[in-house]
Amino acid sequence: MALALAAESSSEPYKGVTLIHRTESTPRPFSARIVRIDLTTPGLRFYLTPKSGSREATRQTTLDFLNEQKASLAINAHFFTPFPSEDKECFLVGLAASNGNVYSDFEQPEQSYAIMTN
């Protein structure tokens, strides 16, 4: 049985950042947007939502973060608790660090599970 080839397009909107859009038709319709980042690109930086409040971070949408930070690209990269919740402050799940500052240690303060190999 021959597999259908994926349709794919890509662009490099910023030095070191490649955006890929891939669509598949089998085994079912699927669309993926992929960001490939060259970590060796000079001047490239990563930031988390600024630390604030009584917990590790303040919740905000990816678009709000993009606009507030005047960033070129924003990615929702962390799970958080409590969820679901209307509370604007949250704890991040797993290790979270930005610009030399640790926001969240491994699974503290309220998660009762651990990050494990594999």
JSON list of C-alpha atoms in Angstrom, two decimals:
[
{"chain": "A", "resi": 1, "resn": "MET", "atom": "CA", "xyz": [0.00, 0.00, 0.00]},
{"chain": "A", "resi": 2, "resn": "ALA", "atom": "CA", "xyz": [1.49, 3.35, -1.04]},
{"chain": "A", "resi": 3, "resn": "LEU", "atom": "CA", "xyz": [1.37, 6.20, 1.44]},
{"chain": "A", "resi": 4, "resn": "ALA", "atom": "CA", "xyz": [0.18, 9.62, 0.32]},
{"chain": "A", "resi": 5, "resn": "LEU", "atom": "CA", "xyz": [2.84, 12.31, 0.46]},
{"chain": "A", "resi": 6, "resn": "ALA", "atom": "CA", "xyz": [2.31, 15.25, 2.77]},
{"chain": "A", "resi": 7, "resn": "ALA", "atom": "CA", "xyz": [1.86, 18.75, 1.38]},
{"chain": "A", "resi": 8, "resn": "GLU", "atom": "CA", "xyz": [4.37, 21.10, 2.97]},
{"chain": "A", "resi": 9, "resn": "SER", "atom": "CA", "xyz": [5.33, 24.74, 2.68]},
{"chain": "A", "resi": 10, "resn": "SER", "atom": "CA", "xyz": [7.91, 26.69, 4.66]},
{"chain": "A", "resi": 11, "resn": "SER", "atom": "CA", "xyz": [9.18, 30.22, 5.19]},
{"chain": "A", "resi": 12, "resn": "GLU", "atom": "CA", "xyz": [11.93, 31.89, 7.20]},
{"chain": "A", "resi": 13, "resn": "PRO", "atom": "CA", "xyz": [10.33, 35.07, 8.60]},
{"chain": "A", "resi": 14, "resn": "TYR", "atom": "CA", "xyz": [13.26, 35.73, 10.97]},
{"chain": "A", "resi": 15, "resn": "LYS", "atom": "CA", "xyz": [16.89, 34.68, 10.99]},
{"chain": "A", "resi": 16, "resn": "GLY", "atom": "CA", "xyz": [17.08, 31.25, 12.63]},
{"chain": "A", "resi": 17, "resn": "VAL", "atom": "CA", "xyz": [13.29, 30.66, 12.58]},
{"chain": "A", "resi": 18, "resn": "THR", "atom": "CA", "xyz": [11.65, 28.41, 10.00]},
{"chain": "A", "resi": 19, "resn": "LEU", "atom": "CA", "xyz": [7.85, 28.08, 9.91]},
{"chain": "A", "resi": 20, "resn": "ILE", "atom": "CA", "xyz": [6.52, 24.89, 8.33]},
{"chain": "A", "resi": 21, "resn": "HIS", "atom": "CA", "xyz": [2.90, 24.12, 7.44]},
{"chain": "A", "resi": 22, "resn": "ARG", "atom": "CA", "xyz": [2.25, 20.46, 6.73]},
{"chain": "A", "resi": 23, "resn": "THR", "atom": "CA", "xyz": [-1.01, 18.79, 5.76]},
{"chain": "A", "resi": 24, "resn": "GLU", "atom": "CA", "xyz": [-1.71, 15.08, 5.59]},
{"chain": "A", "resi": 25, "resn": "SER", "atom": "CA", "xyz": [-4.66, 13.27, 4.05]},
{"chain": "A", "resi": 26, "resn": "THR", "atom": "CA", "xyz": [-4.07, 9.75, 5.39]},
{"chain": "A", "resi": 27, "resn": "PRO", "atom": "CA", "xyz": [-4.97, 8.07, 7.59]},
{"chain": "A", "resi": 28, "resn": "ARG", "atom": "CA", "xyz": [-7.21, 11.13, 8.14]},
{"chain": "A", "resi": 29, "resn": "PRO", "atom": "CA", "xyz": [-7.00, 14.86, 7.33]},
{"chain": "A", "resi": 30, "resn": "PHE", "atom": "CA", "xyz": [-4.42, 16.58, 9.53]},
{"chain": "A", "resi": 31, "resn": "SER", "atom": "CA", "xyz": [-2.77, 19.99, 9.57]},
{"chain": "A", "resi": 32, "resn": "ALA", "atom": "CA", "xyz": [0.35, 20.89, 11.58]},
{"chain": "A", "resi": 33, "resn": "ARG", "atom": "CA", "xyz": [2.22, 24.13, 12.04]},
{"chain": "A", "resi": 34, "resn": "ILE", "atom": "CA", "xyz": [5.83, 23.50, 13.03]},
{"chain": "A", "resi": 35, "resn": "VAL", "atom": "CA", "xyz": [8.45, 25.98, 14.19]},
{"chain": "A", "resi": 36, "resn": "ARG", "atom": "CA", "xyz": [12.09, 25.00, 13.70]},
{"chain": "A", "resi": 37, "resn": "ILE", "atom": "CA", "xyz": [14.44, 27.22, 15.71]},
{"chain": "A", "resi": 38, "resn": "ASP", "atom": "CA", "xyz": [18.20, 27.29, 15.20]},
{"chain": "A", "resi": 39, "resn": "LEU", "atom": "CA", "xyz": [19.49, 27.77, 18.74]},
{"chain": "A", "resi": 40, "resn": "THR", "atom": "CA", "xyz": [22.93, 28.83, 17.45]},
{"chain": "A", "resi": 41, "resn": "THR", "atom": "CA", "xyz": [21.51, 32.00, 15.83]},
{"chain": "A", "resi": 42, "resn": "PRO", "atom": "CA", "xyz": [23.21, 35.07, 17.36]},
{"chain": "A", "resi": 43, "resn": "GLY", "atom": "CA", "xyz": [20.81, 37.39, 19.21]},
{"chain": "A", "resi": 44, "resn": "LEU", "atom": "CA", "xyz": [17.99, 34.85, 19.50]},
{"chain": "A", "resi": 45, "resn": "ARG", "atom": "CA", "xyz": [16.33, 34.99, 22.96]},
{"chain": "A", "resi": 46, "resn": "PHE", "atom": "CA", "xyz": [13.56, 33.18, 24.79]},
{"chain": "A", "resi": 47, "resn": "TYR", "atom": "CA", "xyz": [11.28, 34.60, 27.48]},
{"chain": "A", "resi": 48, "resn": "LEU", "atom": "CA", "xyz": [8.47, 33.33, 29.69]},
{"chain": "A", "resi": 49, "resn": "THR", "atom": "CA", "xyz": [5.44, 35.28, 30.82]},
{"chain": "A", "resi": 50, "resn": "PRO", "atom": "CA", "xyz": [6.87, 37.65, 33.45]},
{"chain": "A", "resi": 51, "resn": "LYS", "atom": "CA", "xyz": [6.79, 36.36, 37.03]},
{"chain": "A", "resi": 52, "resn": "SER", "atom": "CA", "xyz": [4.20, 38.14, 39.13]},
{"chain": "A", "resi": 53, "resn": "GLY", "atom": "CA", "xyz": [1.59, 37.72, 41.85]},
{"chain": "A", "resi": 54, "resn": "SER", "atom": "CA", "xyz": [1.60, 35.21, 44.67]},
{"chain": "A", "resi": 55, "resn": "ARG", "atom": "CA", "xyz": [2.20, 32.23, 42.34]},
{"chain": "A", "resi": 56, "resn": "GLU", "atom": "CA", "xyz": [4.81, 31.57, 39.66]},
{"chain": "A", "resi": 57, "resn": "ALA", "atom": "CA", "xyz": [3.14, 33.33, 36.75]},
{"chain": "A", "resi": 58, "resn": "THR", "atom": "CA", "xyz": [0.13, 35.28, 35.62]},
{"chain": "A", "resi": 59, "resn": "ARG", "atom": "CA", "xyz": [-2.01, 33.56, 33.00]},
{"chain": "A", "resi": 60, "resn": "GLN", "atom": "CA", "xyz": [-2.31, 35.26, 29.67]},
{"chain": "A", "resi": 61, "resn": "THR", "atom": "CA", "xyz": [-3.10, 34.17, 26.16]},
{"chain": "A", "resi": 62, "resn": "THR", "atom": "CA", "xyz": [-0.30, 33.54, 23.71]},
{"chain": "A", "resi": 63, "resn": "LEU", "atom": "CA", "xyz": [-1.47, 36.53, 21.67]},
{"chain": "A", "resi": 64, "resn": "ASP", "atom": "CA", "xyz": [-1.51, 38.79, 24.76]},
{"chain": "A", "resi": 65, "resn": "PHE", "atom": "CA", "xyz": [2.07, 37.69, 25.55]},
{"chain": "A", "resi": 66, "resn": "LEU", "atom": "CA", "xyz": [3.18, 38.33, 21.96]},
{"chain": "A", "resi": 67, "resn": "ASN", "atom": "CA", "xyz": [1.76, 41.85, 22.00]},
{"chain": "A", "resi": 68, "resn": "GLU", "atom": "CA", "xyz": [2.88, 42.75, 25.55]},
{"chain": "A", "resi": 69, "resn": "GLN", "atom": "CA", "xyz": [6.48, 41.60, 24.96]},
{"chain": "A", "resi": 70, "resn": "LYS", "atom": "CA", "xyz": [6.57, 42.95, 21.39]},
{"chain": "A", "resi": 71, "resn": "ALA", "atom": "CA", "xyz": [7.89, 39.52, 20.43]},
{"chain": "A", "resi": 72, "resn": "SER", "atom": "CA", "xyz": [8.31, 38.15, 16.93]},
{"chain": "A", "resi": 73, "resn": "LEU", "atom": "CA", "xyz": [6.99, 34.70, 17.82]},
{"chain": "A", "resi": 74, "resn": "ALA", "atom": "CA", "xyz": [5.03, 33.27, 20.78]},
{"chain": "A", "resi": 75, "resn": "ILE", "atom": "CA", "xyz": [4.52, 29.62, 21.70]},
{"chain": "A", "resi": 76, "resn": "ASN", "atom": "CA", "xyz": [2.33, 28.20, 24.47]},
{"chain": "A", "resi": 77, "resn": "ALA", "atom": "CA", "xyz": [5.01, 26.04, 26.09]},
{"chain": "A", "resi": 78, "resn": "HIS", "atom": "CA", "xyz": [3.91, 25.18, 29.65]},
{"chain": "A", "resi": 79, "resn": "PHE", "atom": "CA", "xyz": [1.12, 23.36, 31.37]},
{"chain": "A", "resi": 80, "resn": "PHE", "atom": "CA", "xyz": [-0.13, 25.11, 34.49]},
{"chain": "A", "resi": 81, "resn": "THR", "atom": "CA", "xyz": [-2.32, 24.60, 37.55]},
{"chain": "A", "resi": 82, "resn": "PRO", "atom": "CA", "xyz": [-4.95, 25.14, 38.78]},
{"chain": "A", "resi": 83, "resn": "PHE", "atom": "CA", "xyz": [-6.82, 24.16, 35.63]},
{"chain": "A", "resi": 84, "resn": "PRO", "atom": "CA", "xyz": [-9.59, 24.77, 34.83]},
{"chain": "A", "resi": 85, "resn": "SER", "atom": "CA", "xyz": [-9.86, 27.97, 36.81]},
{"chain": "A", "resi": 86, "resn": "GLU", "atom": "CA", "xyz": [-10.76, 31.63, 36.43]},
{"chain": "A", "resi": 87, "resn": "ASP", "atom": "CA", "xyz": [-7.81, 32.53, 38.69]},
{"chain": "A", "resi": 88, "resn": "LYS", "atom": "CA", "xyz": [-5.31, 34.80, 36.87]},
{"chain": "A", "resi": 89, "resn": "GLU", "atom": "CA", "xyz": [-2.31, 33.48, 38.82]},
{"chain": "A", "resi": 90, "resn": "CYS", "atom": "CA", "xyz": [-0.93, 29.98, 38.32]},
{"chain": "A", "resi": 91, "resn": "PHE", "atom": "CA", "xyz": [1.85, 27.51, 39.09]},
{"chain": "A", "resi": 92, "resn": "LEU", "atom": "CA", "xyz": [3.85, 26.22, 36.12]},
{"chain": "A", "resi": 93, "resn": "VAL", "atom": "CA", "xyz": [4.25, 22.47, 35.67]},
{"chain": "A", "resi": 94, "resn": "GLY", "atom": "CA", "xyz": [7.87, 21.33, 35.46]},
{"chain": "A", "resi": 95, "resn": "LEU", "atom": "CA", "xyz": [11.08, 23.28, 35.29]},
{"chain": "A", "resi": 96, "resn": "ALA", "atom": "CA", "xyz": [10.55, 26.81, 33.97]},
{"chain": "A", "resi": 97, "resn": "ALA", "atom": "CA", "xyz": [13.41, 29.29, 33.59]},
{"chain": "A", "resi": 98, "resn": "SER", "atom": "CA", "xyz": [13.83, 32.48, 31.64]},
{"chain": "A", "resi": 99, "resn": "ASN", "atom": "CA", "xyz": [16.63, 34.98, 31.26]},
{"chain": "A", "resi": 100, "resn": "GLY", "atom": "CA", "xyz": [18.65, 33.31, 34.04]},
{"chain": "A", "resi": 101, "resn": "ASN", "atom": "CA", "xyz": [15.75, 33.19, 36.54]},
{"chain": "A", "resi": 102, "resn": "VAL", "atom": "CA", "xyz": [14.06, 29.98, 37.69]},
{"chain": "A", "resi": 103, "resn": "TYR", "atom": "CA", "xyz": [10.28, 30.46, 37.92]},
{"chain": "A", "resi": 104, "resn": "SER", "atom": "CA", "xyz": [9.36, 26.88, 38.77]},
{"chain": "A", "resi": 105, "resn": "ASP", "atom": "CA", "xyz": [11.43, 24.03, 40.16]},
{"chain": "A", "resi": 106, "resn": "PHE", "atom": "CA", "xyz": [10.64, 20.48, 39.19]},
{"chain": "A", "resi": 107, "resn": "GLU", "atom": "CA", "xyz": [7.03, 19.85, 40.25]},
{"chain": "A", "resi": 108, "resn": "GLN", "atom": "CA", "xyz": [6.67, 22.24, 43.16]},
{"chain": "A", "resi": 109, "resn": "PRO", "atom": "CA", "xyz": [4.82, 23.51, 45.09]},
{"chain": "A", "resi": 110, "resn": "GLU", "atom": "CA", "xyz": [1.55, 21.67, 44.47]},
{"chain": "A", "resi": 111, "resn": "GLN", "atom": "CA", "xyz": [2.05, 18.95, 41.88]},
{"chain": "A", "resi": 112, "resn": "SER", "atom": "CA", "xyz": [2.30, 15.45, 43.33]},
{"chain": "A", "resi": 113, "resn": "TYR", "atom": "CA", "xyz": [3.92, 13.74, 40.33]},
{"chain": "A", "resi": 114, "resn": "ALA", "atom": "CA", "xyz": [7.45, 13.77, 38.96]},
{"chain": "A", "resi": 115, "resn": "ILE", "atom": "CA", "xyz": [9.04, 14.25, 35.58]},
{"chain": "A", "resi": 116, "resn": "MET", "atom": "CA", "xyz": [10.58, 10.92, 34.66]},
{"chain": "A", "resi": 117, "resn": "THR", "atom": "CA", "xyz": [12.97, 9.74, 31.95]},
{"chain": "A", "resi": 118, "resn": "ASN", "atom": "CA", "xyz": [11.13, 8.65, 28.79]}
]
